[in-house]
PDB file of C-alpha atoms in Angstrom:
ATOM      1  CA  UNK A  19      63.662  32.842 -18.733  1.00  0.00           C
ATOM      2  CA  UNK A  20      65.743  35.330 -16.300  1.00  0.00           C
ATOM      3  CA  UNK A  21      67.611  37.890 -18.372  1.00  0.00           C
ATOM      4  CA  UNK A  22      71.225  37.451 -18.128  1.00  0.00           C
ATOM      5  CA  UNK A  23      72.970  39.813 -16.082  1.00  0.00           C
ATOM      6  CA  UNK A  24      76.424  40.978 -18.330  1.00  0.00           C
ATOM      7  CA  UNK A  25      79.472  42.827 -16.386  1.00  0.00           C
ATOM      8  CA  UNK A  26      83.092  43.232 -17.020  1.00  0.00           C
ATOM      9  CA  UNK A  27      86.787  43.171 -14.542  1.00  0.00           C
ATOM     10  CA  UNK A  28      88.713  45.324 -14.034  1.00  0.00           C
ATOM     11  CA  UNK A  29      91.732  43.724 -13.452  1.00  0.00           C
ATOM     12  CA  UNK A  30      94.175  44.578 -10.107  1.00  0.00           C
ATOM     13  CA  UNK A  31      97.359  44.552 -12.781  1.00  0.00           C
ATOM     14  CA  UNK A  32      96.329  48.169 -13.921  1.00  0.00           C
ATOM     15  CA  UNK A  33      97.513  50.861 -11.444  1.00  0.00           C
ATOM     16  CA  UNK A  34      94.357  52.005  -8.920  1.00  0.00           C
ATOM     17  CA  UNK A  35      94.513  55.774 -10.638  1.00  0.00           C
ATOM     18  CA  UNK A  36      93.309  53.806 -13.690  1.00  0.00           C
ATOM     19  CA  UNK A  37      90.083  53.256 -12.495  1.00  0.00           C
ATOM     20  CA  UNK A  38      88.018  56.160 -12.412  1.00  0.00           C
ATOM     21  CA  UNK A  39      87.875  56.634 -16.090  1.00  0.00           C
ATOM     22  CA  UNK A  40      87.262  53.069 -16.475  1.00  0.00           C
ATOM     23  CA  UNK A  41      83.894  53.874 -13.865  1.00  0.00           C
ATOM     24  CA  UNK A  42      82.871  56.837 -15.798  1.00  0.00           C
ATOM     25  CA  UNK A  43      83.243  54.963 -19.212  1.00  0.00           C
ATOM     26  CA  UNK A  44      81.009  52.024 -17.621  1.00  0.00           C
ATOM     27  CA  UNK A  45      78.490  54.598 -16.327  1.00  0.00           C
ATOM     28  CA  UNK A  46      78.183  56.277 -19.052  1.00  0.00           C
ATOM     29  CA  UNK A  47      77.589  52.996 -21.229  1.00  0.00           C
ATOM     30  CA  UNK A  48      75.006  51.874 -18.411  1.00  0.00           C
ATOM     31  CA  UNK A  49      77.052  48.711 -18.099  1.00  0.00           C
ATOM     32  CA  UNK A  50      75.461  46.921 -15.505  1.00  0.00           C
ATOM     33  CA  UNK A  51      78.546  45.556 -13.362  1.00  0.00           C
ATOM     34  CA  UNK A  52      82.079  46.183 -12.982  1.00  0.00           C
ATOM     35  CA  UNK A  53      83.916  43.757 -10.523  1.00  0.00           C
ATOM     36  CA  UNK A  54      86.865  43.750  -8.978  1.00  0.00           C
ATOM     37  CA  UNK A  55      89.778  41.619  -7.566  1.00  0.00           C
ATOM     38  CA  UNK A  56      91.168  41.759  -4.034  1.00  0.00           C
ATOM     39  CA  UNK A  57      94.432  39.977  -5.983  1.00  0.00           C
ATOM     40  CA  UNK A  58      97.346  39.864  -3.173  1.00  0.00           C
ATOM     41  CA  UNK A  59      99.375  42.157  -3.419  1.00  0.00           C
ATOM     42  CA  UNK A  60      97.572  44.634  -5.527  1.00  0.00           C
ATOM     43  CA  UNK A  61      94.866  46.113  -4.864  1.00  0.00           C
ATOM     44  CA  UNK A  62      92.086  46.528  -1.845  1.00  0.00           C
ATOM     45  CA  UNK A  63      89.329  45.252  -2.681  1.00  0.00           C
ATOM     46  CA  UNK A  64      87.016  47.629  -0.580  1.00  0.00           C
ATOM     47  CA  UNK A  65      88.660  50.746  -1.422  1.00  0.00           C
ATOM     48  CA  UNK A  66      88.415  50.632  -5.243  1.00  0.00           C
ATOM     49  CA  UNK A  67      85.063  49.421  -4.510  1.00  0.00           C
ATOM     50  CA  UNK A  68      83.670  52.915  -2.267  1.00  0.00           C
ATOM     51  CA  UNK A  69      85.809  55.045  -4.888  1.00  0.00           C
ATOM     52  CA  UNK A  70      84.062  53.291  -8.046  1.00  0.00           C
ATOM     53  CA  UNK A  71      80.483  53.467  -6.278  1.00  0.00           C
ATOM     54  CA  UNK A  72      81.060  56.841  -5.290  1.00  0.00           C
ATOM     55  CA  UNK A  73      82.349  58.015  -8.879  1.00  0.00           C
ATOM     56  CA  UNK A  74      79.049  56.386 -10.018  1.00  0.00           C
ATOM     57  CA  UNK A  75      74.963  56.610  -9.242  1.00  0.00           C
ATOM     58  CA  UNK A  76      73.773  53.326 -11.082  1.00  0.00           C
ATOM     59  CA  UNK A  77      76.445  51.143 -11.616  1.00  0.00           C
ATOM     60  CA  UNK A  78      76.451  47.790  -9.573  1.00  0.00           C
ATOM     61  CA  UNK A  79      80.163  47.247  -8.598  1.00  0.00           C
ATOM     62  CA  UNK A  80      81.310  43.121  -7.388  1.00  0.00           C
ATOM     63  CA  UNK A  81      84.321  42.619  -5.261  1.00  0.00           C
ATOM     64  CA  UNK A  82      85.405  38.770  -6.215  1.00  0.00           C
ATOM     65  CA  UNK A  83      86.813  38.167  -4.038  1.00  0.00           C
ATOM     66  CA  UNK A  84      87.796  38.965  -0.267  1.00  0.00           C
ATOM     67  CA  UNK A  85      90.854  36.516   1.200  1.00  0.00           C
ATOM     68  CA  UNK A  86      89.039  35.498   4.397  1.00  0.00           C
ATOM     69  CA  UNK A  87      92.483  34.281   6.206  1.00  0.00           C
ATOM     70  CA  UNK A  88      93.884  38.067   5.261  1.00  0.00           C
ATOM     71  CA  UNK A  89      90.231  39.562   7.177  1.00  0.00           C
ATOM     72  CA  UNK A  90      88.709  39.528  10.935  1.00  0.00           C
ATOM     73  CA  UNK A  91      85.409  39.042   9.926  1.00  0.00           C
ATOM     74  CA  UNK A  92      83.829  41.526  12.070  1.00  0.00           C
ATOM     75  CA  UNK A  93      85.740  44.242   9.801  1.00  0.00           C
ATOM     76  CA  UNK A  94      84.688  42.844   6.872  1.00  0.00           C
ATOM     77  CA  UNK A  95      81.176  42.696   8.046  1.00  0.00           C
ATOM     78  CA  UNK A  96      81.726  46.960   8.913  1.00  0.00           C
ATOM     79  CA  UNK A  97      83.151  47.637   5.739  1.00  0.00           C
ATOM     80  CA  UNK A  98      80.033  45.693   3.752  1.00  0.00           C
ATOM     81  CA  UNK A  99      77.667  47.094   6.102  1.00  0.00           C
ATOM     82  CA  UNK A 100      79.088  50.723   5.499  1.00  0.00           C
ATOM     83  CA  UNK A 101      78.891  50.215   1.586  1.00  0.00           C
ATOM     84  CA  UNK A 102      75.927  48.700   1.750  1.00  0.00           C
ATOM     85  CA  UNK A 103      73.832  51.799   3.684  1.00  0.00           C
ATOM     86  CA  UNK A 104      76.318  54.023   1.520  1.00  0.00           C
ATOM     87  CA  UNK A 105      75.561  52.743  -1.856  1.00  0.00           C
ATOM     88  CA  UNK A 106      72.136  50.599  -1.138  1.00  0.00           C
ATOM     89  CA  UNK A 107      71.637  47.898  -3.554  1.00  0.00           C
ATOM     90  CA  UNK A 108      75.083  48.337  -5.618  1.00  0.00           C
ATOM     91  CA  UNK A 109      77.524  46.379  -3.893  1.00  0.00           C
ATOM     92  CA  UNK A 110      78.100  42.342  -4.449  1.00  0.00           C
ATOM     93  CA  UNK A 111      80.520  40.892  -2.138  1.00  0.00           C
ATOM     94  CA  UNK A 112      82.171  37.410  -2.438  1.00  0.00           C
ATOM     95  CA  UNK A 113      84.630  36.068  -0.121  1.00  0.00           C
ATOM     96  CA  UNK A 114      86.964  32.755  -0.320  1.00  0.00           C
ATOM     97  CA  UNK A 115      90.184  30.953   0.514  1.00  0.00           C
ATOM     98  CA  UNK A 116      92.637  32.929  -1.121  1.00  0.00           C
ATOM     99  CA  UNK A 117      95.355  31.468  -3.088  1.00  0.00           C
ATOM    100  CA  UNK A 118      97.062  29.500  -0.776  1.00  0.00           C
ATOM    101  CA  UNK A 119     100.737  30.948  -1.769  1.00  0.00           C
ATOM    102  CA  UNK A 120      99.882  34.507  -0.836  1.00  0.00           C
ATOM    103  CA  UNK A 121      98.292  33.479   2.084  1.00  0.00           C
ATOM    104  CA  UNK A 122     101.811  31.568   3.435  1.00  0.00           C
ATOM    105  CA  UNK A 123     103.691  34.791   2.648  1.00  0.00           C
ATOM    106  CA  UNK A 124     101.609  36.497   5.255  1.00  0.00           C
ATOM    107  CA  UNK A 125     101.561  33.782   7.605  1.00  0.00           C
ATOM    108  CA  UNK A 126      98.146  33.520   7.116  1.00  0.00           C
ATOM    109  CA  UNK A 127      97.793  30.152   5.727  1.00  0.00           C
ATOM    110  CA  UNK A 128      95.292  27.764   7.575  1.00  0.00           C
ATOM    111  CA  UNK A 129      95.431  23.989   8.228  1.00  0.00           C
ATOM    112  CA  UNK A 130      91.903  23.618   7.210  1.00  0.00           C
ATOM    113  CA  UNK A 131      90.054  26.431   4.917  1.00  0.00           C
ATOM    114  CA  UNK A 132      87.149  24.969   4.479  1.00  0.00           C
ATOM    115  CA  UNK A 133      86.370  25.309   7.983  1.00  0.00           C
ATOM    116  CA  UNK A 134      87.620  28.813   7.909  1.00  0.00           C
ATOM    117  CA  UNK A 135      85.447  29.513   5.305  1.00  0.00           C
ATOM    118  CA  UNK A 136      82.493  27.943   7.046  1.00  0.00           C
ATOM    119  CA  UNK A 137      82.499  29.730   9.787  1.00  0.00           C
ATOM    120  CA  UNK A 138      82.955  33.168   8.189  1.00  0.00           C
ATOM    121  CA  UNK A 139      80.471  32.856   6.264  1.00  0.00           C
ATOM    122  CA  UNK A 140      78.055  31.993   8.781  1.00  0.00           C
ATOM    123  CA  UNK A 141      79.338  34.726  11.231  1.00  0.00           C
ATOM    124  CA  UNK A 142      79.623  37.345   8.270  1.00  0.00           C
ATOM    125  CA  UNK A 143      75.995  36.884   7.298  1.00  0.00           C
ATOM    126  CA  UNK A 144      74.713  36.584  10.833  1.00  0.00           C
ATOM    127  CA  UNK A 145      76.601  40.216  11.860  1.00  0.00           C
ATOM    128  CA  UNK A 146      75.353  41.772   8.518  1.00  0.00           C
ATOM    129  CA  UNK A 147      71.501  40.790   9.381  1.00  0.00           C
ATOM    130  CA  UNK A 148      71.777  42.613  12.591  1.00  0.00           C
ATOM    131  CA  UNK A 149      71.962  39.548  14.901  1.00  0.00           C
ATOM    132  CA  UNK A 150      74.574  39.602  18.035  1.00  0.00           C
ATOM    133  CA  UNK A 151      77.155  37.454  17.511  1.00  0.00           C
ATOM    134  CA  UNK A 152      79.074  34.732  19.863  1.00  0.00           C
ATOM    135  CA  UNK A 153      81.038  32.004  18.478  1.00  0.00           C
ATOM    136  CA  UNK A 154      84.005  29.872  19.378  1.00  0.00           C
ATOM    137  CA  UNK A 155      85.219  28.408  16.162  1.00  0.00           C
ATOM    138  CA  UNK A 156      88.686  26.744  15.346  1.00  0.00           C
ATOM    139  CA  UNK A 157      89.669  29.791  13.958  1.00  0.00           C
ATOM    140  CA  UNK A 158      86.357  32.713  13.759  1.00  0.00           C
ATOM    141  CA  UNK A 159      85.931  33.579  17.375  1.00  0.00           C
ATOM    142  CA  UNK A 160      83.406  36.461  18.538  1.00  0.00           C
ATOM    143  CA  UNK A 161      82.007  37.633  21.560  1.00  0.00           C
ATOM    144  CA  UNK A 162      78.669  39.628  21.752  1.00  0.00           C
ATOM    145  CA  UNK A 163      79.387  41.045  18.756  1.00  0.00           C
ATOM    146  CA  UNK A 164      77.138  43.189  17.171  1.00  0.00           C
ATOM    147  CA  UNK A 165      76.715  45.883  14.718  1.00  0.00           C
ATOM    148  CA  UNK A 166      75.767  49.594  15.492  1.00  0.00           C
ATOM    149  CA  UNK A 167      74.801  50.351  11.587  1.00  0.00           C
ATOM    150  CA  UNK A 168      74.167  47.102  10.307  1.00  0.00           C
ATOM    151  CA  UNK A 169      72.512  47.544   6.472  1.00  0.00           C
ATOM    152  CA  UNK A 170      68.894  47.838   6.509  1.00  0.00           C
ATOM    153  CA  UNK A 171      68.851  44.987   4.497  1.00  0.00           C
ATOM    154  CA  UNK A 172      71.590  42.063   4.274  1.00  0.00           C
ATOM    155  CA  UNK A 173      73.575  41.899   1.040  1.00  0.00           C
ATOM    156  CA  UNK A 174      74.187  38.463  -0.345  1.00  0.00           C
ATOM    157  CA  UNK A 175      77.423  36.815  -0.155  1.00  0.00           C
ATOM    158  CA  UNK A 176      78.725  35.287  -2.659  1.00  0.00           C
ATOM    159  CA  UNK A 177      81.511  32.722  -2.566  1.00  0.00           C
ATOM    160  CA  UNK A 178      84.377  31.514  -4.601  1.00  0.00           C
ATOM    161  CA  UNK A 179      84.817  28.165  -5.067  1.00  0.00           C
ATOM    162  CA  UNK A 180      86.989  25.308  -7.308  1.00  0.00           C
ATOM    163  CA  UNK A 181      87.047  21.763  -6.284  1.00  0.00           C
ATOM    164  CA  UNK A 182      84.385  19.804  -5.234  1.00  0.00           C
ATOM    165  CA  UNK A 183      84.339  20.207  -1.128  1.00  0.00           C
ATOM    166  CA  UNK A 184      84.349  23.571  -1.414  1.00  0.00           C
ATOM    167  CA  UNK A 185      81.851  23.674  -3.857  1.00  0.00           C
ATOM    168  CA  UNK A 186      79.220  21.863  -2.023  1.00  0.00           C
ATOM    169  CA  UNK A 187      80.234  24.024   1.330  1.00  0.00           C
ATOM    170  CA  UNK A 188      79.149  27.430  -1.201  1.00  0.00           C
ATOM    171  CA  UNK A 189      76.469  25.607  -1.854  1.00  0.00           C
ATOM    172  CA  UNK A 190      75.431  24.962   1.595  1.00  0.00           C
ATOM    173  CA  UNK A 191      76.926  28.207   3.261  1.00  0.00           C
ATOM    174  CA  UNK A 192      76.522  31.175   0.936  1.00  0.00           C
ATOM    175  CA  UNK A 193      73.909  33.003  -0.856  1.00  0.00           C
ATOM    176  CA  UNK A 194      75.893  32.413  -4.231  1.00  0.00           C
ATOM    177  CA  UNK A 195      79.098  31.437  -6.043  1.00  0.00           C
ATOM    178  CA  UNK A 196      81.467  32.946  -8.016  1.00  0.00           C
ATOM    179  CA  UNK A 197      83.087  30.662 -10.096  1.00  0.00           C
ATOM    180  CA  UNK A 198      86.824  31.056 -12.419  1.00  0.00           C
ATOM    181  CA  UNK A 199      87.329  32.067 -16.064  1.00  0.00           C
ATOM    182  CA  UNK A 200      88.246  29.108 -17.643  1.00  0.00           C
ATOM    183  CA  UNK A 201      85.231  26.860 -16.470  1.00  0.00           C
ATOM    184  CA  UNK A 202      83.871  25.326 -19.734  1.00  0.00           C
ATOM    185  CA  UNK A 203      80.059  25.109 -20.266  1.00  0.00           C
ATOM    186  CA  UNK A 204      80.555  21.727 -19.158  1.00  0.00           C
ATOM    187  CA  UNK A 205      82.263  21.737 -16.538  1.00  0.00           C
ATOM    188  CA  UNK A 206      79.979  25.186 -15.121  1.00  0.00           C
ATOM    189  CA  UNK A 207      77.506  22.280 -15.311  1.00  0.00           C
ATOM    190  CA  UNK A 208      78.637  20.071 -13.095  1.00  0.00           C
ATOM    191  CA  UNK A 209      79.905  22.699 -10.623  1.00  0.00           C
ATOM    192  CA  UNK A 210      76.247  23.874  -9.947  1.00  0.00           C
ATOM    193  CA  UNK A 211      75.562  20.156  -9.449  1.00  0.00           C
ATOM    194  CA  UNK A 212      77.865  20.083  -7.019  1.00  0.00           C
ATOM    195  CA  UNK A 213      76.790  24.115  -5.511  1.00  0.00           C
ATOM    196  CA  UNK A 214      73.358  21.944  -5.582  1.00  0.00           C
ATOM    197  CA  UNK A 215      73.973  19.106  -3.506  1.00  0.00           C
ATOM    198  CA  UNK A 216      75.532  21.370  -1.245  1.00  0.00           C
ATOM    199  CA  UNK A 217      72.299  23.718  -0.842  1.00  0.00           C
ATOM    200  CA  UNK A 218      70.148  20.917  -0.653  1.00  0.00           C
ATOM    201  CA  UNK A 219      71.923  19.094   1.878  1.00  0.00           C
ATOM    202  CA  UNK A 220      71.382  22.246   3.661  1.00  0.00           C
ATOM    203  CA  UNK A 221      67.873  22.722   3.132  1.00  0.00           C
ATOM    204  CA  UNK A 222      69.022  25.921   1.684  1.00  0.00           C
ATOM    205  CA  UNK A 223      66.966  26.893  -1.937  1.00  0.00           C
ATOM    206  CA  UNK A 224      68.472  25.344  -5.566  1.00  0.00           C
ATOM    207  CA  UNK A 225      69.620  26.457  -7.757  1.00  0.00           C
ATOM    208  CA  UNK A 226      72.127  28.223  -6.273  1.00  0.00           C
ATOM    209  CA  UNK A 227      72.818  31.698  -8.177  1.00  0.00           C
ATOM    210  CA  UNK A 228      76.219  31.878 -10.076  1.00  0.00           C
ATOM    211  CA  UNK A 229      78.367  34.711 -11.207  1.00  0.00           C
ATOM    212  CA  UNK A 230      80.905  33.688 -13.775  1.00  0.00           C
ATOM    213  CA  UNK A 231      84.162  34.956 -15.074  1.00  0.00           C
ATOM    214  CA  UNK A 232      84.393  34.503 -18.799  1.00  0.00           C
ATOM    215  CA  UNK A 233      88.107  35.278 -20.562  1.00  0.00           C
ATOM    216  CA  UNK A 234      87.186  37.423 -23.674  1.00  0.00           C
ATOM    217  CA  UNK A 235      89.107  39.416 -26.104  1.00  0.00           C
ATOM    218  CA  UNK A 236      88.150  41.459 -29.191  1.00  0.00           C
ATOM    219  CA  UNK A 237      90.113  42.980 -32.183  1.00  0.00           C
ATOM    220  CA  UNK A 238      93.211  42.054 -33.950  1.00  0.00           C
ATOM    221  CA  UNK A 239      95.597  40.896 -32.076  1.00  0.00           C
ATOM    222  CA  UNK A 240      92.783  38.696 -29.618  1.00  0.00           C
ATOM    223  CA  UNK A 241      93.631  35.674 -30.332  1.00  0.00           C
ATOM    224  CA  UNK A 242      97.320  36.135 -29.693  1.00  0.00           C
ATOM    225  CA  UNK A 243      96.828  38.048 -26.270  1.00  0.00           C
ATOM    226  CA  UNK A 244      94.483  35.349 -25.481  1.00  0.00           C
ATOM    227  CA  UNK A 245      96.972  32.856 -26.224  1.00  0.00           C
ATOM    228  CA  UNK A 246      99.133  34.652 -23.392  1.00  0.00           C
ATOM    229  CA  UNK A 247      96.467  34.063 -20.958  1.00  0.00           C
ATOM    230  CA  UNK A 248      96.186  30.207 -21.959  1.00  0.00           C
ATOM    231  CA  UNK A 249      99.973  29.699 -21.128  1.00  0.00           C
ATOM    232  CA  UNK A 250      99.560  32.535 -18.073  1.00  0.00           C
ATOM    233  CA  UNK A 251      96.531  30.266 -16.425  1.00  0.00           C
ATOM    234  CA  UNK A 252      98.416  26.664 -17.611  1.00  0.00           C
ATOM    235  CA  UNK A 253      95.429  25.716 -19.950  1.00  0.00           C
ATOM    236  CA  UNK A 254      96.194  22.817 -22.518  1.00  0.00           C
ATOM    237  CA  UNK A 255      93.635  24.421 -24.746  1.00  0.00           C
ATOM    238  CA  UNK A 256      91.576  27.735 -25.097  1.00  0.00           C
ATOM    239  CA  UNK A 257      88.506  25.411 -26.584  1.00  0.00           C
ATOM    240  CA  UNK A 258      85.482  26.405 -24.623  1.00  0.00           C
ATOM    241  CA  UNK A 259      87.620  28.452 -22.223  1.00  0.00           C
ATOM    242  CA  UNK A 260      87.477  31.561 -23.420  1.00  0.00           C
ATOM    243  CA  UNK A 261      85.889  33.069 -26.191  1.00  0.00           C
ATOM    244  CA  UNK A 262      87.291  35.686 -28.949  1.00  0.00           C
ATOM    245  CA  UNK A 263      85.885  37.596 -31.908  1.00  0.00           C
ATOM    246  CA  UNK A 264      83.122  40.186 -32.596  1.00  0.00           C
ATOM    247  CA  UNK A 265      79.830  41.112 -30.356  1.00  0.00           C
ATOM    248  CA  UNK A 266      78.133  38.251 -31.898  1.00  0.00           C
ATOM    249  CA  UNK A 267      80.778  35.962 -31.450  1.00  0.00           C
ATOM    250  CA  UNK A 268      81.105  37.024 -27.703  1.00  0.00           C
ATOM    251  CA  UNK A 269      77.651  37.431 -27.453  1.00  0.00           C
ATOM    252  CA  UNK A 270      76.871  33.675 -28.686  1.00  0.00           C
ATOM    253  CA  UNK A 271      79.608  32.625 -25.900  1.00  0.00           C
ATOM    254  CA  UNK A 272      77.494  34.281 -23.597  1.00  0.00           C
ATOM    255  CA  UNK A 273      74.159  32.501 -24.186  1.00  0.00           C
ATOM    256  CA  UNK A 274      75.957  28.954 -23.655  1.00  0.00           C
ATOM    257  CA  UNK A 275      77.368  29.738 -20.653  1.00  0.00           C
ATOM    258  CA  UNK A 276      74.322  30.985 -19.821  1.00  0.00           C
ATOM    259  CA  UNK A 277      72.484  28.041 -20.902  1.00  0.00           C
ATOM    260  CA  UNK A 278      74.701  26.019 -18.958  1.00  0.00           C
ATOM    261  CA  UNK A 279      73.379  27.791 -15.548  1.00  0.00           C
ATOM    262  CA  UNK A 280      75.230  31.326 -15.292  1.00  0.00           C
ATOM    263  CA  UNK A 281      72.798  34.228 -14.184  1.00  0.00           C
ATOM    264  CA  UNK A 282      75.906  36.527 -14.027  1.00  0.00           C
ATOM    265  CA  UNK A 283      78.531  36.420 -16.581  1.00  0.00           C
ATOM    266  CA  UNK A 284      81.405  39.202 -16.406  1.00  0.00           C
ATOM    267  CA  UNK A 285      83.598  39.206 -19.208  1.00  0.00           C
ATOM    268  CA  UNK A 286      87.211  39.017 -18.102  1.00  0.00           C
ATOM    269  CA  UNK A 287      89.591  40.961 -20.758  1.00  0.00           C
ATOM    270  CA  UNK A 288      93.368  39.824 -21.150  1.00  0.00           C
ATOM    271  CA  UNK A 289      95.728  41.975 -18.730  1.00  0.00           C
ATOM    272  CA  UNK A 290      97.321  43.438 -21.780  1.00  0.00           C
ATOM    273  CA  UNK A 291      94.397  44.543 -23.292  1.00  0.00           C
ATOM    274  CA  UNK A 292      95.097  47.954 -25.628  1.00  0.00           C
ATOM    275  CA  UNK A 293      91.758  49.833 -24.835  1.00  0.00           C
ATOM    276  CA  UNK A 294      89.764  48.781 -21.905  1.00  0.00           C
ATOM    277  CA  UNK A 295      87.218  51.954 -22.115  1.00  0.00           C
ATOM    278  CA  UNK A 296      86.203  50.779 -25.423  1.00  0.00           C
ATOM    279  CA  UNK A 297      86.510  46.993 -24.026  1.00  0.00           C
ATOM    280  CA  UNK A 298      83.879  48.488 -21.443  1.00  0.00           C
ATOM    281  CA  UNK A 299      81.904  50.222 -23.967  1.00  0.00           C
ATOM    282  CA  UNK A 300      81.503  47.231 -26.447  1.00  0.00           C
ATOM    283  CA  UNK A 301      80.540  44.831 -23.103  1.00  0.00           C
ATOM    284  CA  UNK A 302      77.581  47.559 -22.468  1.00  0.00           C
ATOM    285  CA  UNK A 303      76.572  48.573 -25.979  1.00  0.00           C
ATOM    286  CA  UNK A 304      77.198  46.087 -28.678  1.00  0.00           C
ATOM    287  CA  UNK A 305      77.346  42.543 -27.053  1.00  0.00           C
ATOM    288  CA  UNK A 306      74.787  43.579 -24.113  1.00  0.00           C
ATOM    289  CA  UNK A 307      71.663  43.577 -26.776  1.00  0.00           C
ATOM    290  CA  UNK A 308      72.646  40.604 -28.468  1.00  0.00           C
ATOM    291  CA  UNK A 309      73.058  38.416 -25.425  1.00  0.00           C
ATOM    292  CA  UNK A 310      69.391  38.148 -24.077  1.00  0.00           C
TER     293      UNK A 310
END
């Protein structure tokens, strides 16, 4: 069995200056990966990404994920390829729709995003394995476009996805999903089902890898903070939605979601959490050990 890879958020509702110590504490702890939000209107995604990769030398730092209608793709594809040849090896990318709401207050809302997604993912991968690029798409057009520095190998990208079209186009179009805290073992099971029939109908390999967020919260007031976060995300229950307690009891949530098809699992602390270095630290050195 494939050892399960254990990370942590941190979250775009703490201020950006917040984030080095948060780096240093996950360095230090050899936590294996921090990820972070591109959240409208918060925080950039690819900035807090070079900053935490250059504040580090081992740590493997996720962006989850990049609002494709807010991106040409041919700048995303720089700024990847940049990080990538930067920081070789360290950087996980996943792009997606975007809430929809943000995305109308920029006037960047499209009629279709599944298409939109579709064809950025196939142009983002294309540019960032070197190829030259034309395409006229309903909305990703390029012309001869191609990379000066492309990496010297091609990052995965990953994909967000919730209901079941868009699951099947990760699936089919992406080199991995990322899928949303709150997914019970369950219900992870049937996504990759669906991520499945997607790959396969694409000839593409199965299973298809998944990075999932977990809610988790630790000490004495966890269970209250994480009822915030049930009525925050509109859940009618926190039962196998989130998970609360010691390392073992996080630890043991780990291993079924793991069982249930997660190779990645980053643990997803409440926004009001009281000390996310020692959140961090825990993640790396008590509930790491215990998980695989």
């Amino acid at each position: 069995m494939l050892m399960t890879t254990l990370g942590a958020v941190f979250l775009p509702y703490l201020p950006p200056e917040r984030l080095r110590s948060i780096v240093e504490k996950a360095e230090e702890c050899g936590l294996e990966e921090l990820w972070l939000w591109e959240d409208c209107f918060r925080e950039s995604g690819i900035a807090t990404a070079a900053a935490a990769l250059a504040w580090s030398d081992t740590l493997r730092v996720g962006v989850g994920l990049l609002p494709v209608p807010l991106r040409n793709v041919a700048a995303t594809a720089m700024e990847i390829a940049t990080l990538e040849r930067l920081f070789p090896g360290r950087v996980r990318i996943a792009v997606g729709h975007g809430a929809q709401d943000w995305m109308h207050q920029v006037n960047a809302r499209v009629e279709s995003p599944l298409t939109l997604l579709r064809e950025y993912l196939d142009a983002l991968r294309a540019l960032l394995r070197g190829e030259t690029v034309s395409t006229e798409g309903r909305y990703v057009t390029l012309r001869n476009v191609t990379l000066d520095w492309p990496p010297e190998r091609a990052p995965e990208i990953l994909a967000g996805a919730i209901g079941p079209r868009s699951m099947r186009l990760v699936g089919g179009s992406a080199d991995g999903a990322v899928v949303v805290a709150g997914t019970s073992p369950a219900a992870l099971t049937e996504a990759i089902s669906l991520l499945n029939e997607g790959a396969h109908a694409a000839s593409r390999p199965e299973p298809v890898p998944v990075v999932l967020y977990v809610h988790a919260a630790t000490g004495p007031t966890a269970d209250e903070r994480m009822e915030g976060e049930r009525e925050r995300w509109g859940y009618e229950s926190t039962v196998d939605r989130v998970v609360t307690g010691d390392a073992k009891a996080i630890a043991a949530a780990v291993r079924t979601w793991a069982a249930a098809g997660a190779q990645t699992v980053i643990l997803q602390p409440t926004p009001d959490e009281p000390d996310l270095e020692g959140f961090i630290e825990m993640v790396a050195r008590d509930i790491r050990p215990l998980v695989d």
